[in-house]
Amino acid sequence: MAVFRCSEKLLGPSDQPSCKCVALQYLKLNPENDSVWIGLKLEGSCDPSSRQEHWLDGSDVDFHNWKEWEPNNLNCIEHSVYMDQTGGWYDFPDNESNPFICETKDIFYCPQHAT
């Protein structure tokens, strides 16, 4: 799980414009990846309209950016939410491996006169 692999926390809903900007920049720089996990989980029945949503940090979901026809919970196994290169969201199976982005303090500094 991402929380255990990061030294800090997943980049998430507390600063959504920055989150989207960082995620889209990552996807642009890493074209082999077409999406990132955004830390949003979906739980409940197979009916996509009745599922409960929650951010991993426990905060409320107060906005959405679903792609057309999403979330669809295909085969009743899509419980994670990813963002693609357009910034759109879609649900995806938990058993898939995709990148995620962690929020950390500014700990890396560029040495003076570095090129």
Coordinates of C-alpha atoms in Angstrom, one line a residue:
M1 CA 0.0 0.0 0.0
A2 CA 1.2 3.5 -0.8
V3 CA 1.0 4.8 2.7
F4 CA 3.6 2.3 3.9
R5 CA 6.0 2.9 1.0
C6 CA 6.1 6.7 1.4
S7 CA 8.0 8.4 4.1
E8 CA 5.3 11.0 4.3
K9 CA 1.7 11.0 3.0
L10 CA 0.0 10.7 -0.3
L11 CA -0.4 13.9 -2.2
G12 CA -4.1 14.4 -1.8
P13 CA -7.2 16.6 -1.5
S14 CA -5.8 19.3 0.9
D15 CA -4.4 21.3 -2.0
Q16 CA -6.2 20.0 -5.1
P17 CA -4.8 22.5 -7.7
S18 CA -1.3 21.7 -6.6
C19 CA -2.1 17.9 -6.5
K20 CA -3.4 18.0 -10.1
C21 CA -0.5 20.1 -11.3
V22 CA 2.1 17.8 -9.7
A23 CA 0.4 14.6 -11.0
L24 CA 0.0 16.0 -14.5
Q25 CA 3.7 17.1 -14.5
Y26 CA 4.7 13.6 -13.4
L27 CA 2.7 12.0 -16.2
K28 CA 4.2 14.3 -18.7
L29 CA 7.7 13.5 -17.6
N30 CA 7.0 9.8 -17.4
P31 CA 5.1 8.9 -20.6
E32 CA 5.4 5.2 -19.9
N33 CA 2.8 5.7 -17.1
D34 CA -0.7 6.8 -18.2
S35 CA -2.2 7.4 -14.7
V36 CA -1.5 7.9 -11.0
W37 CA -3.4 6.8 -8.0
I38 CA -4.9 9.9 -6.2
G39 CA -5.6 8.3 -2.8
L40 CA -9.4 8.1 -3.3
K41 CA -11.2 4.8 -2.4
L42 CA -14.7 3.6 -3.3
E43 CA -16.5 1.1 -1.2
G44 CA -19.9 -0.6 -1.2
S45 CA -22.1 -2.4 -3.7
C46 CA -21.6 -3.1 -7.3
D47 CA -23.9 -0.2 -8.2
P48 CA -21.5 2.7 -8.9
S49 CA -24.1 5.3 -7.8
S50 CA -24.4 3.9 -4.3
R51 CA -20.8 3.5 -3.4
Q52 CA -19.2 5.5 -0.6
E53 CA -16.1 7.6 -1.3
H54 CA -13.3 8.6 1.0
W55 CA -9.8 10.0 0.8
L56 CA -7.2 8.0 2.6
D57 CA -6.6 10.9 5.0
G58 CA -10.2 10.7 6.1
S59 CA -11.3 14.0 4.6
D60 CA -14.6 14.5 2.8
V61 CA -14.9 14.2 -0.9
D62 CA -16.2 17.6 -1.9
F63 CA -15.4 17.6 -5.6
H64 CA -15.1 15.2 -8.6
N65 CA -13.5 15.1 -11.9
W66 CA -14.8 11.9 -13.4
K67 CA -14.3 11.0 -17.0
E68 CA -17.4 10.3 -19.1
W69 CA -19.0 7.0 -18.1
E70 CA -17.0 6.9 -14.8
P71 CA -17.1 5.6 -12.2
N72 CA -18.5 2.3 -13.6
N73 CA -17.1 -0.3 -11.2
L74 CA -16.5 -2.8 -14.1
N75 CA -16.9 -6.4 -12.9
C76 CA -17.5 -5.1 -9.3
I77 CA -13.8 -4.9 -8.7
E78 CA -12.9 -1.2 -9.2
H79 CA -12.3 0.4 -5.8
S80 CA -9.3 2.8 -6.4
V81 CA -9.4 6.1 -8.3
Y82 CA -6.7 7.2 -10.7
M83 CA -6.1 10.4 -12.6
D84 CA -5.1 10.2 -16.3
Q85 CA -3.0 12.5 -18.4
T86 CA -6.0 14.8 -19.0
G87 CA -6.7 15.2 -15.3
G88 CA -9.8 13.1 -15.5
W89 CA -10.6 10.4 -12.9
Y90 CA -11.6 6.8 -13.4
D91 CA -12.1 3.8 -11.1
F92 CA -9.7 0.9 -11.4
P93 CA -9.1 -2.5 -9.7
D94 CA -7.1 -2.5 -6.5
N95 CA -5.0 -5.4 -7.7
E96 CA -3.3 -3.3 -10.4
S97 CA 0.1 -1.7 -9.9
N98 CA 0.3 2.0 -10.7
P99 CA 2.4 4.9 -9.5
F100 CA 1.3 7.3 -6.8
I101 CA 2.7 10.6 -5.6
C102 CA 3.7 11.4 -2.1
E103 CA 3.7 14.8 -0.4
T104 CA 6.9 15.6 1.5
K105 CA 8.7 18.6 3.0
D106 CA 11.2 20.4 0.9
I107 CA 14.2 18.4 1.8
F108 CA 16.2 18.4 -1.4
Y109 CA 18.2 21.5 -2.2
C110 CA 20.1 22.4 -5.3
P111 CA 23.7 23.3 -4.4
Q112 CA 24.9 26.8 -5.1
H113 CA 26.2 27.2 -8.6
A114 CA 24.8 23.8 -9.7
T115 CA 23.9 23.4 -13.3

